[in-house]
Coordinates of C-alpha atoms in Angstrom, one line a residue:
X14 CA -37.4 5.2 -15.9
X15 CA -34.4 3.8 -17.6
X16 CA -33.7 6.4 -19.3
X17 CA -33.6 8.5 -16.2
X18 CA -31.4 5.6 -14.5
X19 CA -29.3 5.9 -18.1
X20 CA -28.6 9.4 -17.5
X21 CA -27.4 9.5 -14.2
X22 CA -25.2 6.0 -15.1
X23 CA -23.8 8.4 -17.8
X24 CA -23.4 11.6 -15.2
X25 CA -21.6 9.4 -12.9
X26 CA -19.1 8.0 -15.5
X27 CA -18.0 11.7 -17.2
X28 CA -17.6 12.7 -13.4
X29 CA -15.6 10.1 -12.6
X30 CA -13.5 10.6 -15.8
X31 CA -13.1 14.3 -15.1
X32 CA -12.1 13.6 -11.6
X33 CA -9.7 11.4 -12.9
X34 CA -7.8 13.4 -15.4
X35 CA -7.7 16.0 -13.0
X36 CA -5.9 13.8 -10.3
X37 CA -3.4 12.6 -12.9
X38 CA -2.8 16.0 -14.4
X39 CA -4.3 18.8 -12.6
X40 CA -3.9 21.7 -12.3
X41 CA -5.1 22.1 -15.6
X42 CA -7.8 24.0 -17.8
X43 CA -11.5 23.2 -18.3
X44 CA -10.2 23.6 -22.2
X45 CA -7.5 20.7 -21.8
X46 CA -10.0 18.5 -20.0
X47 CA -12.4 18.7 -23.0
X48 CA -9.3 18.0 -25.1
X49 CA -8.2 15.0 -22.9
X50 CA -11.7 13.8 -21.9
X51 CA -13.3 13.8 -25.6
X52 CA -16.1 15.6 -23.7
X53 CA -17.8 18.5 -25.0
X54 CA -16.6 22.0 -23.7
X55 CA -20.3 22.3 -22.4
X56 CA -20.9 19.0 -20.0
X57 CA -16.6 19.5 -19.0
X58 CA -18.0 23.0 -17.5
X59 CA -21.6 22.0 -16.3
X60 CA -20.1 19.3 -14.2
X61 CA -17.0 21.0 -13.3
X62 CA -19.3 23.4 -11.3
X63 CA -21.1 20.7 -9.6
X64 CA -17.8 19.4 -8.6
X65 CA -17.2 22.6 -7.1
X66 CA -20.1 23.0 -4.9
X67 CA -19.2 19.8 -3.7
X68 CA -16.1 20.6 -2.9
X69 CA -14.4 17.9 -4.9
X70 CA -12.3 20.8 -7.1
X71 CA -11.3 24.2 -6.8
X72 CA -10.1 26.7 -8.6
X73 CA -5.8 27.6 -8.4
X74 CA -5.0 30.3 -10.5
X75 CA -4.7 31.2 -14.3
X76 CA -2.4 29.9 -16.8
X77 CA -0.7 32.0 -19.7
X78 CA 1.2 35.2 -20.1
X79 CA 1.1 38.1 -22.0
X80 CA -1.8 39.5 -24.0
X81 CA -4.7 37.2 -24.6
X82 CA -7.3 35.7 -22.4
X83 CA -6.0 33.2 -19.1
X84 CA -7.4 30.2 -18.7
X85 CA -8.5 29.3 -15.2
X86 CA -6.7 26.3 -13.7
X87 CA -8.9 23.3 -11.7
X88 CA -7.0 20.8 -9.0
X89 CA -8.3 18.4 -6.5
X90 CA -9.6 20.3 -3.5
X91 CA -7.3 18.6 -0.9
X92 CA -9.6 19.3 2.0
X93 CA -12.1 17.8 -0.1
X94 CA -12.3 14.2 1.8
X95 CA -9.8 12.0 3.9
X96 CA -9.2 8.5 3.6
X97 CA -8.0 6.1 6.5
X98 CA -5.5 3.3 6.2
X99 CA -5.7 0.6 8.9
X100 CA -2.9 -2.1 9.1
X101 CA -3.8 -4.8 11.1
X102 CA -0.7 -6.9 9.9
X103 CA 1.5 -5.3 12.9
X104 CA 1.6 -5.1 16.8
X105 CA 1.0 -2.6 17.4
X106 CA -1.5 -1.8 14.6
X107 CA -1.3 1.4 12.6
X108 CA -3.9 4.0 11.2
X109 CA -3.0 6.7 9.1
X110 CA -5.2 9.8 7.5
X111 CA -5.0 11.2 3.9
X112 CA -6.6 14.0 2.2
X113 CA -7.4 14.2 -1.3
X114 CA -4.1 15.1 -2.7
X115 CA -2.7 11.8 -0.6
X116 CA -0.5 13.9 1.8
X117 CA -0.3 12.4 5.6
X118 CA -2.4 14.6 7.9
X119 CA -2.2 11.7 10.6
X120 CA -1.1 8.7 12.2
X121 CA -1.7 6.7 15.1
X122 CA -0.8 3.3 16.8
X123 CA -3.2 1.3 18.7
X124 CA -3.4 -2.4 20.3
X125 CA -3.4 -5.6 18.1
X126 CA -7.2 -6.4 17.3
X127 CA -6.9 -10.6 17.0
X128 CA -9.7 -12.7 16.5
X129 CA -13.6 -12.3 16.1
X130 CA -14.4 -11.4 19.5
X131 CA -12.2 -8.3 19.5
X132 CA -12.1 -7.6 16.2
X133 CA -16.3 -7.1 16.4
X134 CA -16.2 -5.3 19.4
X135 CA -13.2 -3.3 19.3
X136 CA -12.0 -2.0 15.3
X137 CA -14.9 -0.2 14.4
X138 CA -14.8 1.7 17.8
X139 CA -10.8 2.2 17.2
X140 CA -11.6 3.8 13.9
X141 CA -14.4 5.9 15.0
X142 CA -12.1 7.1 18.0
X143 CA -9.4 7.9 15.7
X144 CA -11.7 10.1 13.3
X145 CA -13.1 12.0 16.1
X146 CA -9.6 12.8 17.6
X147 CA -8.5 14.3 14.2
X148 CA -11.5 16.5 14.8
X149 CA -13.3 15.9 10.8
X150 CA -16.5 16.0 10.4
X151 CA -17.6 12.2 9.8
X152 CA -19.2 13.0 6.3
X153 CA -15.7 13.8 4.7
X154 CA -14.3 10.2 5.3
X155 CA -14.8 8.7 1.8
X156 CA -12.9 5.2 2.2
X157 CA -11.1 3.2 4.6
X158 CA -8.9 0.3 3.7
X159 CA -7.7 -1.8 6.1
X160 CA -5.1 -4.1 5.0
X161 CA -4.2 -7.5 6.9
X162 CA -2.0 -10.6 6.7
X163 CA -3.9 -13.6 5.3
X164 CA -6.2 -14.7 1.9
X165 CA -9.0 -13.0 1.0
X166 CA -12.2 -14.0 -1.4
X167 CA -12.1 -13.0 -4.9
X168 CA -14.5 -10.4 -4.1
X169 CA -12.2 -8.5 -1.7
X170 CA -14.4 -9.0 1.5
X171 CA -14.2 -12.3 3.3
X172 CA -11.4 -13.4 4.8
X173 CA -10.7 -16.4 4.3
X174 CA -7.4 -17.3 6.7
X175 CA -5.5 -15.2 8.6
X176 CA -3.4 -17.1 11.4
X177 CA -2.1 -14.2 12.6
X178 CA -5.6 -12.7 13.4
X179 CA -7.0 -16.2 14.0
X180 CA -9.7 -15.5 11.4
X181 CA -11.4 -18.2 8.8
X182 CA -14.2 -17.4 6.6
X183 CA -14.7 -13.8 8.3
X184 CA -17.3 -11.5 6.5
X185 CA -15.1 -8.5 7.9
X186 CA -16.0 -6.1 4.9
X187 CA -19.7 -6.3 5.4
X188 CA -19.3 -6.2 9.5
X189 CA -17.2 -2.3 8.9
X190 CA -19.3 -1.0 6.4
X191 CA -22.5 -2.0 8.7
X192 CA -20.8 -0.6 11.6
X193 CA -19.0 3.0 10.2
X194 CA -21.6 3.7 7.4
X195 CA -18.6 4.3 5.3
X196 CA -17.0 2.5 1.7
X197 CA -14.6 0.0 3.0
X198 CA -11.9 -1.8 1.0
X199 CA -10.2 -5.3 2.2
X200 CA -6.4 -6.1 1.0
X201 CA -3.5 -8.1 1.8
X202 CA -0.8 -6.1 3.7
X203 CA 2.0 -6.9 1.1
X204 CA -0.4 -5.9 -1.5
X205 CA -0.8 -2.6 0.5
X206 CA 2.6 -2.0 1.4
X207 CA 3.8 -2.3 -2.6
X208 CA 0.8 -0.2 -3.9
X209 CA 2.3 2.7 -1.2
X210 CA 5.3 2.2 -2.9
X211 CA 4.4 3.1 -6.1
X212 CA 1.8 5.7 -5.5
X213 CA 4.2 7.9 -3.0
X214 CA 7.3 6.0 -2.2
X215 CA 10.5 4.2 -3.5
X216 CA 8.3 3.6 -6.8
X217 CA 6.4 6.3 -7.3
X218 CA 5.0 6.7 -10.8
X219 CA 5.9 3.5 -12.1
X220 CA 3.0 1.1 -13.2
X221 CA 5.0 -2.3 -12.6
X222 CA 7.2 -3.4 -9.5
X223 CA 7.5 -6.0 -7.0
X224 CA 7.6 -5.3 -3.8
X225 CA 9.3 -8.3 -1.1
X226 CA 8.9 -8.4 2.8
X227 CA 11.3 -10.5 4.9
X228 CA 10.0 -9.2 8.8
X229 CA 8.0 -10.8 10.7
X230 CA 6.4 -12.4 8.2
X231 CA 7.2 -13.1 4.8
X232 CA 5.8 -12.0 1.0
X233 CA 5.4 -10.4 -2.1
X234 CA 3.2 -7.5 -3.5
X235 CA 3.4 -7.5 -7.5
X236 CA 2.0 -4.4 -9.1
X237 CA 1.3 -5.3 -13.1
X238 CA 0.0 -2.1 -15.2
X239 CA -0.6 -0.4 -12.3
X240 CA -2.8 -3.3 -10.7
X241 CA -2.6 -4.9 -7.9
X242 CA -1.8 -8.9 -9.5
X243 CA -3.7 -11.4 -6.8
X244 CA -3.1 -14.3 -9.0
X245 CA -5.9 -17.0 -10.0
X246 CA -6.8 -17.7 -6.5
X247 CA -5.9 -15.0 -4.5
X248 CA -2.6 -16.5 -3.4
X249 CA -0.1 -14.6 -5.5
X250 CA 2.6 -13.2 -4.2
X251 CA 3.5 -16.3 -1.2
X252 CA 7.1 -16.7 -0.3
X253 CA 7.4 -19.7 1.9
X254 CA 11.4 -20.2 1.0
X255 CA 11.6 -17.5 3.0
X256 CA 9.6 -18.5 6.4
X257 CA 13.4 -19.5 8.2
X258 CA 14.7 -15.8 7.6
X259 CA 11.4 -14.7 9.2
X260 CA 12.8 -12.1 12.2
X261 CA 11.5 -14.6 15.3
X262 CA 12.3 -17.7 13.0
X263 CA 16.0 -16.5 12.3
X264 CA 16.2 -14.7 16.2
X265 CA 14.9 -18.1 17.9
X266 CA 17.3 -20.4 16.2
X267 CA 20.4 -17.8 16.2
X268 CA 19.7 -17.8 20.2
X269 CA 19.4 -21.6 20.5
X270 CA 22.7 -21.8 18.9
X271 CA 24.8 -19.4 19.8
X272 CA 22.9 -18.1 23.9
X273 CA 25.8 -16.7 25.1
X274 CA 26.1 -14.1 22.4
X275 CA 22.0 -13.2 21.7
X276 CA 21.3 -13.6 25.5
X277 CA 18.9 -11.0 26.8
X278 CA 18.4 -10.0 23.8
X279 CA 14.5 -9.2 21.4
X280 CA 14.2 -10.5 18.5
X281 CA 15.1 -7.2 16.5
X282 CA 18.3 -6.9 18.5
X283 CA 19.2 -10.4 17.7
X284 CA 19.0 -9.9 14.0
X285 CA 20.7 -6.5 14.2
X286 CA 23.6 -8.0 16.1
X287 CA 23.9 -11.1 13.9
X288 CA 24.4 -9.1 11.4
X289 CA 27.1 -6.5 12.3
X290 CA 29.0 -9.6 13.0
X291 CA 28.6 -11.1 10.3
X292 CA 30.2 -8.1 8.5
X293 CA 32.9 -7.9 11.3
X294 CA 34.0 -11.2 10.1
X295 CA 33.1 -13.1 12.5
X296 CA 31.9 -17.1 12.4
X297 CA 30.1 -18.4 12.1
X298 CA 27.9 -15.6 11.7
X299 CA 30.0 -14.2 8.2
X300 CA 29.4 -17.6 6.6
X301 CA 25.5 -18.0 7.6
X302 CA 25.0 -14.4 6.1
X303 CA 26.5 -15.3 3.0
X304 CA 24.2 -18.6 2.4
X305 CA 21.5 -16.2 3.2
X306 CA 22.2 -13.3 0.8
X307 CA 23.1 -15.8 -2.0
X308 CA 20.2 -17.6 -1.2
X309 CA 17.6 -14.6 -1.0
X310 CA 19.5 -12.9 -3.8
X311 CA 19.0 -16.1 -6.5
X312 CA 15.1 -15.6 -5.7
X313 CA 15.0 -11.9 -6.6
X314 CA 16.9 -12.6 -9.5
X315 CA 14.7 -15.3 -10.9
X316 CA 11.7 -13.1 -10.0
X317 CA 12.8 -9.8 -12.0
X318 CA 13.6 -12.0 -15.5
X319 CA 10.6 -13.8 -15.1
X320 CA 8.3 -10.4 -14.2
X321 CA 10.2 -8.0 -15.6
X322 CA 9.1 -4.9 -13.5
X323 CA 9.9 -1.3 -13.6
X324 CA 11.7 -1.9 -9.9
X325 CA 12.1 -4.1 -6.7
X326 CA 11.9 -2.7 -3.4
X327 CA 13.0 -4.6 -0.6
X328 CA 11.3 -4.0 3.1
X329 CA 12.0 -5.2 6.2
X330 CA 15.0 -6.2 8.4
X331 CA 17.0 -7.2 5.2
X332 CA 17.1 -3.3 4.2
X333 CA 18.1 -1.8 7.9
X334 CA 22.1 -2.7 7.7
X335 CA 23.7 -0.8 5.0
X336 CA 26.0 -2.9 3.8
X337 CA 24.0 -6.5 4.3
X338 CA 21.6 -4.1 1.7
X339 CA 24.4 -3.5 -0.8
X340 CA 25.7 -6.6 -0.9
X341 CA 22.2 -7.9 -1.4
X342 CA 21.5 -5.6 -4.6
X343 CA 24.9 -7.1 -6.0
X344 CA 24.1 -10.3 -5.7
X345 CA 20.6 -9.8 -6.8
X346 CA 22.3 -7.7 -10.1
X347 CA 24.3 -11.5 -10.6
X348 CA 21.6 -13.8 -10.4
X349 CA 19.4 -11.6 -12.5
X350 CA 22.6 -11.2 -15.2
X351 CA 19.8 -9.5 -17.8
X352 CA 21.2 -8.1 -21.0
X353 CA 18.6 -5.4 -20.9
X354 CA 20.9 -4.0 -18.0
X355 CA 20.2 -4.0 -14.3
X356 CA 16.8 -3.5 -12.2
X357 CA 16.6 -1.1 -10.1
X358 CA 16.2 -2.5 -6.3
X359 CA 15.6 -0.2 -3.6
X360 CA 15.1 -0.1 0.0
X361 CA 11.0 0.8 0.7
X362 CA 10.1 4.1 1.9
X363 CA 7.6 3.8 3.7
X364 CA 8.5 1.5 6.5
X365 CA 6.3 0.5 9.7
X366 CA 3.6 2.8 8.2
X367 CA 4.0 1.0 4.2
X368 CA 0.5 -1.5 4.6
X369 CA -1.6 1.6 6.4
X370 CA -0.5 4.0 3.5
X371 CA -1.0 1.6 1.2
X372 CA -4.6 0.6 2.1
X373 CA -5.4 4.4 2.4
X374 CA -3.9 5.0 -1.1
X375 CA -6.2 1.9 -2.4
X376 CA -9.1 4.1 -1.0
X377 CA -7.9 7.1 -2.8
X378 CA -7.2 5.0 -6.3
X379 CA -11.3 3.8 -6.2
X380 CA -12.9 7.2 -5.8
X381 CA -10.4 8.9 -8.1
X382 CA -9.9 6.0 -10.7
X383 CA -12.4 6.1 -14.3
X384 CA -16.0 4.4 -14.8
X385 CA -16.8 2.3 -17.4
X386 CA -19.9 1.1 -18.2
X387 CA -20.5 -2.7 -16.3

C-alpha cells in the first residue's frame, strides 16, 4: 500500500514538473524536456500522452529544417482549464476569466459583497452565475482566487480583519471550496495586483518588484524571487504614511478647505482637478502637491535601496496625471540616489482589473508551478 501511494506521489511530482517546464518554455520537444527535466526519454513520453488525453497539452508543429528527422513540438493546451480571479477589494467588485495560457477570455463587474451575511449568501452564487454565462462546462474551472483588502492567516484561508468587508476571523476559504466544489486560493489585493504585474503586466518576467497602491486605500505588494513576501505575520507590505493621500481622505479634506473650488464634485474628480491645478500653478494647490510628491517620493526611495527590486510600479490616482507621474519618478530617482544607477518605476498595467488578474494568475502559478516531495 505504500508503495502504491509512493508511486502515484512520484507520478504526480514528474507531472507536475513536466507541466511546468512546459509553461515556462514550451513549445518545445519531448527530447528537450528529458534534457531539462533529468527525466528519462521513456516516463517524459508515457506521461506526456496522459497529459494529452487529458487535455492538459497538445501537440503544435515540428521543429527543424532540412534533412533529418523533426521533432514534434508540445505547449499548454490553452482550452485546457480557466481560472477566475475575484476582487472583492473594489465597488464595484470584479471577476475576470483566464485560460491556460493566462490570456483574458472575460470580465465582469458585480455589486460589492460586504459582510458575512452577504458574503455567504451571495459570492458563491455570483461566481457560479458568472461561469455559467461564459457558457464552460463547470469541470474545466481549476482555481479561483479571490483577492481582498485585509490580513489573512498564515495558512492563506481565514481572514482575519477586513474593515472594508467588515469581516474578523472569517473561515472564507473553507465556506467557497464547500460551496463551488472547486480549489480556492485567498490573497491580499495588493499582493494580487503586484503578482499581475509581473506575470503579464508592467513587470512581466522579472522575479523581484514592488508594487505601491495610493487609491482608495493604501499598500504595498513585494514580489521576492518570484514569491509573494507576506512578511513574519502576514502584515508586510502596510503603508499607513500614506492613509492622508488616500482618494476620499485627500478629496474630503481638499473640499473642506477649499468648497468653492471642489463643490459638486466625486471624490475622483476632486483629486483630478487638484491636481491639474496644482501644475497650472496655482496655490495653494502647487505647493500642497509638492509636500506630497517629495514626501511620497522619499518613501519609494528608501524602499528601492533597502529591497532592491528589479522595478517599482506605481498604481492608482498618483499614475493618472502625466506629469504629477514624471515628476514623481524624478523625485523618486533623487531620494533613491543609488550608484548602481536608477530603478525602473512604472505606471501599473493592469488598472481596475490589477487584484482580479492577479488572484487568477495565483490560480494559474499553483497548478502549473513544480512538486516537491513534503
Amino acid at each position: 500500500m505504500i508503495k502504491i501511494g509512493n508511486q502515484q506521489m512520484l507520478r504526480e511530482i514528474n507531472i507536475s514538473t513536466l507541466l511546468h517546464a512546459i509553461f515556462e518554455h514550451g513549445p518545445i520537444s519531448r527530447v528537450e524536456l528529458a534534457r531539462k527535466t533529468k527525466l528519462s526519454p521513456t516516463t517524459v513520453s508515457v506521461l506526456i500522452e496522459d497529459m494529452i488525453r487529458e487535455k492538459l497539452v497538445h501537440e503544435t508543429g515540428t521543429s527543424g529544417s532540412g534533412v533529418g528527422r523533426k521533432m514534434t513540438l508540445l505547449n499548454i493546451r490553452a482550452d485546457g482549464g480557466y481560472v477566475i480571479g475575484v476582487d472583492l477589494s473594489s465597488s464595484p467588485a470584479r471577476c475576470v476569466l483566464l485560460n491556460l495560457n493566462g490570456e483574458l477570455i472575460a470580465n465582469q463587474t458585480f455589486k460589492p459583497v460586504i459582510g458575512e451575511e452577504q458574503i455567504r449568501s451571495e459570492l458563491a452564487a455570483t461566481i457560479r452565475t458568472f461561469i455559467r454565462n461564459q457558457q464552460i462546462p463547470y469541470e474545466l474551472i481549476k482555481r479561483i482566487g479571490i483577492s481582498l483588502p485585509g490580513r489573512l492567516d498564515d495558512t492563506q484561508s481565514v481572514v482575519i480583519m477586513s474593515n472594508y468587508l467588515k469581516l474578523e476571523r472569517f473561515p472564507l476559504l473553507k465556506l467557497l471550496e464547500d460551496e463551488l466544489s472547486i480549489p480556492i486560493l485567498l490573497t491580499n489585493d495588493l499582493d494580487a495586483a503586484g503578482f499581475a504585474e509581473r506575470f503579464s503586466g508592467a513587470a512581466k518576467g522579472d522575479h523581484s518588484i514592488i508594487f505601491l497602491m495610493i487609491d482608495y486605500g493604501t499598500g504595498a505588494g513585494i514580489v521576492i524571487n518570484g514569491q509573494i513576501y507576506h512578511g513574519s505575520g502576514g502584515s508586510a507590505g502596510r503603508t499607513p504614511f500614506f492613509s492622508p493621500y488616500c482618494t476620499p481622505v485627500l478629496a474630503e479634506r481638499l473640499r473642506r478647505e477649499n468648497p468653492e473650488t471642489f463643490e459638486g464634485q466625486t471624490p475622483e474628480e476632486v483629486i483630478r482637478t487638484f491636481v491639474a491645478l496644482a501644475f497650472d500653478g496655482v496655490q495653494p494647490y502647487h505647493d500642497l502637491a509638492e509636500h506630497m510628491l517629495h514626501e511620497i517620493s522619499d518613501y519609494c526611495g528608501k524602499a528601492l535601496l533597502l529591497v532592491n527590486p528589479q522595478k517599482m510600479i506605481l498604481g492608482g490616482w498618483i499614475t493618472d496625471n502625466k506629469l504629477f507621474f514624471d515628476r514623481l519618478v524624478t523625485l523618486i530617482h533623487q531620494a533613491e540616489s543609488s550608484p548602481y544607477g536608477d530603478t525602473p518605476v512604472l505606471p501599473f498595467h493592469w488598472k481596475m482589473y490589477g487584484a482580479a488578474m492577479g488572484a487568477a494568475t495565483l490560480g494559474l502559478y499553483e497548478i502549473f508551478k513544480q512538486k516537491t516531495v513534503q
